[in-house]
Structure formats: C-alpha cells, structure tokens
Coordinates of C-alpha atoms and ligand atoms in Angstrom, one line a residue:
M92 CA 8.1 19.0 -14.1
I93 CA 4.6 17.8 -14.1
V94 CA 3.7 17.5 -17.8
G95 CA 7.1 15.9 -18.3
E96 CA 6.5 13.6 -15.3
K97 CA 3.3 12.8 -16.9
M98 CA 4.7 12.3 -20.4
A99 CA 7.3 10.4 -18.9
G100 CA 4.5 7.7 -17.8
N101 CA 3.9 8.5 -14.3
E102 CA 0.0 8.2 -14.7
F103 CA -2.2 5.7 -16.1
Q104 CA -6.1 5.3 -16.4
V105 CA -7.9 2.3 -15.7
S106 CA -11.5 2.7 -16.2
K107 CA -12.9 6.0 -14.4
A108 CA -9.6 5.6 -11.8
K109 CA -6.2 6.7 -12.1
I110 CA -3.1 5.1 -10.9
L111 CA -0.1 7.3 -10.4
L112 CA 3.3 6.3 -9.5
A113 CA 5.4 9.1 -7.5
K114 CA 8.5 9.5 -5.7
G115 CA 8.2 10.3 -2.1
D116 CA 7.6 9.8 1.3
I117 CA 4.1 8.1 1.9
T118 CA 3.4 10.0 5.4
E119 CA 3.1 13.4 3.2
Q120 CA 0.3 12.0 1.1
G121 CA -3.1 14.0 1.6
T122 CA -5.0 10.8 0.1
D123 CA -8.0 9.6 2.0
A124 CA -6.0 7.0 3.3
I125 CA -2.4 5.8 3.4
V126 CA -1.2 2.2 3.8
N127 CA 0.9 1.0 6.2
A128 CA 3.4 -1.6 5.7
A129 CA 3.0 -3.1 9.1
N130 CA 3.5 -6.6 10.9
S131 CA 1.2 -8.7 12.7
T132 CA 1.6 -7.2 16.0
L133 CA 0.3 -3.7 14.8
M134 CA 2.4 -2.3 17.5
G135 CA 4.7 -0.3 15.1
G136 CA 8.3 -1.0 13.8
G137 CA 10.9 0.4 11.6
G138 CA 10.4 1.8 7.6
V139 CA 7.1 2.9 6.5
D140 CA 5.7 1.6 9.9
G141 CA 7.9 3.8 11.7
A142 CA 7.7 6.9 10.1
I143 CA 3.6 6.6 9.8
H144 CA 3.5 6.2 13.9
R145 CA 6.2 8.7 14.3
K146 CA 4.4 11.5 12.3
G147 CA 0.7 10.4 12.9
G148 CA 1.1 10.4 16.7
P149 CA 0.0 7.9 19.7
K150 CA -3.9 8.0 18.3
I151 CA -3.0 5.4 15.8
L152 CA -1.3 3.2 18.2
E153 CA -3.9 3.4 20.6
E154 CA -6.3 2.3 17.9
C155 CA -4.3 -0.6 16.8
K156 CA -3.9 -1.7 20.4
R157 CA -7.8 -1.7 20.7
M158 CA -7.9 -3.8 17.5
R159 CA -5.6 -6.2 19.1
A160 CA -7.6 -6.5 22.1
T161 CA -10.7 -7.0 20.4
E162 CA -10.7 -8.1 16.7
W163 CA -7.2 -9.7 16.6
P164 CA -5.8 -11.0 19.9
D165 CA -3.2 -13.3 18.1
G166 CA -2.2 -10.4 15.8
L167 CA -3.4 -9.4 12.2
P168 CA -2.6 -12.5 9.9
T169 CA -0.5 -12.0 6.7
G170 CA -2.6 -10.4 3.8
R171 CA -5.2 -9.0 6.1
A172 CA -6.0 -5.2 6.7
I173 CA -7.4 -3.0 9.3
I174 CA -8.3 0.7 9.2
T175 CA -7.7 3.2 11.8
S176 CA -7.9 7.1 11.9
G177 CA -4.8 9.1 10.6
G178 CA -4.1 11.0 13.8
N179 CA -2.0 14.0 13.2
L180 CA -1.2 12.9 9.4
K181 CA -2.7 14.7 6.2
A182 CA -4.5 11.4 5.4
K183 CA -7.7 11.2 7.3
H184 CA -7.3 7.3 7.4
V185 CA -4.4 4.6 8.0
I186 CA -5.0 1.2 6.6
H187 CA -2.8 -1.2 8.1
T188 CA -2.0 -4.4 6.2
V189 CA 0.8 -7.1 6.8
G190 CA 2.9 -8.4 3.7
P191 CA 4.6 -11.7 3.2
V192 CA 8.4 -12.1 4.3
W193 CA 9.9 -13.0 1.3
R194 CA 11.1 -17.2 1.7
G195 CA 11.9 -17.8 -1.8
G196 CA 8.6 -17.4 -3.5
I197 CA 7.4 -20.9 -2.8
H198 CA 5.6 -20.2 0.4
G199 CA 2.4 -18.4 -0.9
E200 CA 4.4 -14.9 -0.8
P201 CA 2.6 -13.9 -4.4
E202 CA -1.0 -14.8 -3.2
L203 CA -0.3 -13.3 0.1
L204 CA 1.2 -10.0 -1.3
A205 CA -2.0 -9.9 -3.7
E206 CA -4.2 -10.2 -0.6
A207 CA -2.6 -7.6 1.2
Y208 CA -3.0 -5.2 -1.8
L209 CA -6.8 -6.4 -2.3
N210 CA -8.1 -6.3 1.4
S211 CA -6.5 -2.6 1.7
L212 CA -8.8 -1.8 -1.6
R213 CA -11.8 -3.4 -0.4
L214 CA -11.5 -1.7 3.1
A215 CA -11.0 1.7 1.5
V216 CA -14.0 1.1 -0.8
S217 CA -16.3 -0.1 2.4
N218 CA -15.4 3.0 4.2
G219 CA -16.2 5.1 1.3
L220 CA -12.8 6.5 0.7
K221 CA -12.3 7.7 -3.0
T222 CA -8.4 8.2 -3.2
I223 CA -5.3 6.0 -1.5
A224 CA -1.5 5.9 -1.4
F225 CA 0.6 2.5 -1.0
P226 CA 4.0 2.3 -0.3
S227 CA 5.8 -0.7 -1.9
I228 CA 4.5 -3.5 0.6
S229 CA 7.3 -6.3 1.9
T230 CA 10.2 -4.8 -0.4
G231 CA 11.9 -3.4 2.5
A232 CA 12.6 -5.0 5.8
Y233 CA 10.6 -8.3 4.4
R234 CA 12.9 -8.4 1.3
Y235 CA 10.4 -9.4 -1.2
P236 CA 12.5 -8.6 -4.5
I237 CA 10.6 -5.5 -5.9
E238 CA 10.6 -6.3 -9.6
K239 CA 8.3 -9.3 -8.7
A240 CA 6.4 -7.2 -6.0
S241 CA 5.7 -4.5 -8.4
R242 CA 4.1 -6.5 -10.7
I243 CA 2.1 -8.1 -8.4
A244 CA 0.8 -4.7 -6.9
L245 CA -0.1 -3.0 -10.2
T246 CA -1.9 -5.9 -11.6
T247 CA -4.1 -6.4 -8.3
V248 CA -4.8 -2.7 -8.4
K249 CA -5.4 -2.8 -12.1
E250 CA -7.8 -5.8 -11.9
F251 CA -9.6 -4.2 -8.9
L252 CA -10.3 -0.7 -10.4
E253 CA -11.5 -3.0 -13.7
K254 CA -14.5 -4.3 -11.6
E255 CA -14.8 -1.8 -8.9
D256 CA -15.7 1.9 -9.8
K257 CA -15.6 3.6 -6.3
L258 CA -12.3 4.5 -6.4
D259 CA -10.9 7.6 -8.1
K260 CA -6.9 7.5 -7.4
V261 CA -4.5 5.1 -6.3
V262 CA -1.2 6.5 -5.8
F263 CA 2.1 4.3 -5.3
V264 CA 4.5 6.0 -3.3
L265 CA 8.0 4.8 -4.0
F266 CA 10.9 5.8 -1.4
T267 CA 13.8 6.0 -4.3
R268 CA 14.3 7.1 -7.9
H269 CA 15.3 3.4 -8.7
D270 CA 12.1 2.2 -7.0
L271 CA 10.1 4.3 -9.0
E272 CA 11.7 3.5 -12.2
I273 CA 11.0 -0.5 -11.7
Y274 CA 7.2 0.7 -10.9
K275 CA 7.2 2.5 -14.2
K276 CA 8.6 -0.3 -16.1
A277 CA 6.5 -2.6 -14.9
A278 CA 3.3 -0.3 -15.3
K279 CA 4.0 0.2 -19.0
E280 CA 3.9 -3.5 -19.7
I281 CA 0.7 -4.4 -17.2
I282 CA -1.5 -1.2 -17.4
Ligands
LIG478 N1 7.5 6.6 2.4 C1 7.3 5.5 1.5 N2 8.1 4.6 1.3 C2 9.1 4.3 2.1 C3 9.1 5.1 3.5 C4 8.1 6.2 3.6 N3 8.3 7.0 4.3 N4 10.0 4.4 4.1 C5 10.4 3.0 3.7 N5 9.8 3.2 2.4 P1 9.3 -1.3 4.8 P2 8.3 -4.2 4.5 C6 9.8 2.1 1.4 O1 10.3 -2.3 5.4 O2 9.2 -4.6 3.9 C7 8.4 -2.8 9.6 O3 9.5 -2.7 10.7 C8 11.1 0.9 1.5 O4 12.4 1.5 1.1 O5 8.6 -0.1 5.3 O6 6.6 -4.5 4.4 C9 7.1 -3.1 10.2 O7 7.0 -3.0 11.3 C10 10.6 0.1 1.0 O8 10.8 -0.2 -0.5 O9 7.9 -2.5 4.8 C11 7.5 -4.7 9.8 O10 8.1 -5.4 10.5 C12 9.1 -0.3 1.1 O11 8.7 1.2 1.7 C13 8.4 -4.6 8.3 O12 8.9 -3.5 8.5 C14 8.7 -1.0 2.2 O13 9.5 -1.2 3.1 C15 7.6 -4.7 7.0 O14 8.3 -4.7 6.2

C-alpha cells in the first residue's frame, strides 16, 4: 500500500528533492539513470552489473569498451564514474561506478564508497538528468557491511542534495526486504 509505505518512512525530503527507499530490481527502474555497481574492467560481471548488461543488451557493453579504449585504458579507478546509454532498459542512461572491496575498513573504503556515490550524482547533474536510482553499492560481491555502507550512501546523497538543487529524485533500490529495513533505519537517523 503506497500510503502505508510512505507512512512507514520510505520517502524523505531534502531541500527540493526526494529520497525514496524501495525494494526491487534496479533494472526495472524508469529513472533518467540507473547506477551500475561495476568493476574497474567495465566489462560486466555478476550481481547488479550482470543484470544490467543482460537486460540492457550489447549496446551498453560496446560503449563501455569504447570508454576503455579511449579514456580509461587501465580501467576505471575505484570511486570514479562514467555514463553510457541505457540500451534496452527503461532508464535512458546507465552510470557505471566502482565501489571499494571491503578489506576491514582501514584502506580508505568509506571515502571511496562516498566518492562512488558523489561522482555518480555529479555525472547525473552534468548530463542534465533529474532522477537517478542507486543499488546498494559494494554490499554484494564486494562485501562492504551494509549497515555501514547504508549510512555512507544516505549521508553522501543528503549532503549533495542540500548543496545542489538540480536533481528531483534519488531512489535507493534494495534487493531484499532485509536490506530495505537497514536503509530505512539509517535514513530515519540521518535524514
Ligand atoms: N537490483 C537491485 N539490487 C541488486 C540486484 C538488482 N538486480 N542484483 C543484486 N543486487 P553487487 P558490489 C544487490 O554484487 O558488491 C559484480 O560482479 C545485491 O544484493 O551487484 O558493488 C561487478 O562486476 C547487493 O546488495 O555489487 C563487480 O565485480 C547489491 O546489489 C562486483 O560485483 C550490490 O551487489 C561489484 O560488487
């Protein structure tokens, strides 16, 4: 029930923008861009990355290959982001970013995770986009503890929206009810 969901705290206002927390599949989102939790090769993989390339079709991979051949011959560094078209996806664009692999939290992981969110948001704005959907970057194959990662994700987005009024909506698409609850708890404390 939509009203109930809202009352249960899935929607948050920051300046003129909304942050929404939803359970679902990021590849189904109709936002201007969806964010891919990619790796440095930009050549695809499992999890979100696999799902985006499977559903989006070969055009996205071709653009990624072009990026590798031109701007990023050694791969996209952790924390950086690039944008491609959305291929066959509902979203017109995919922003590919690389989150950090969790190695205990003392190798710059918090800063790099914040950079991944921040550079994705900047790229959305510089491309004139209004709405963007994020998965929970780094909390799958890269093993970043989701309680910690959710706080960084929400703090980074909130602080960005407080300074920058060009985005209308940021959606966090969580894959499981459990992950959604963790983000909701963090959002209630942070936003
Ligand atoms: N929609 C939303 N969330 C999803 C989906 C989906 N379709 N599929 C998985 N998740 P991961 P990472 C959740 O592993 O940790 C890839 O192989 C998942 O449950 O996709 O940044 C890349 O190529 C988890 O909570 O990304 C890299 O090599 C979250 O999305 C590496 O994994 C992120 O999980 C990146 O690892």
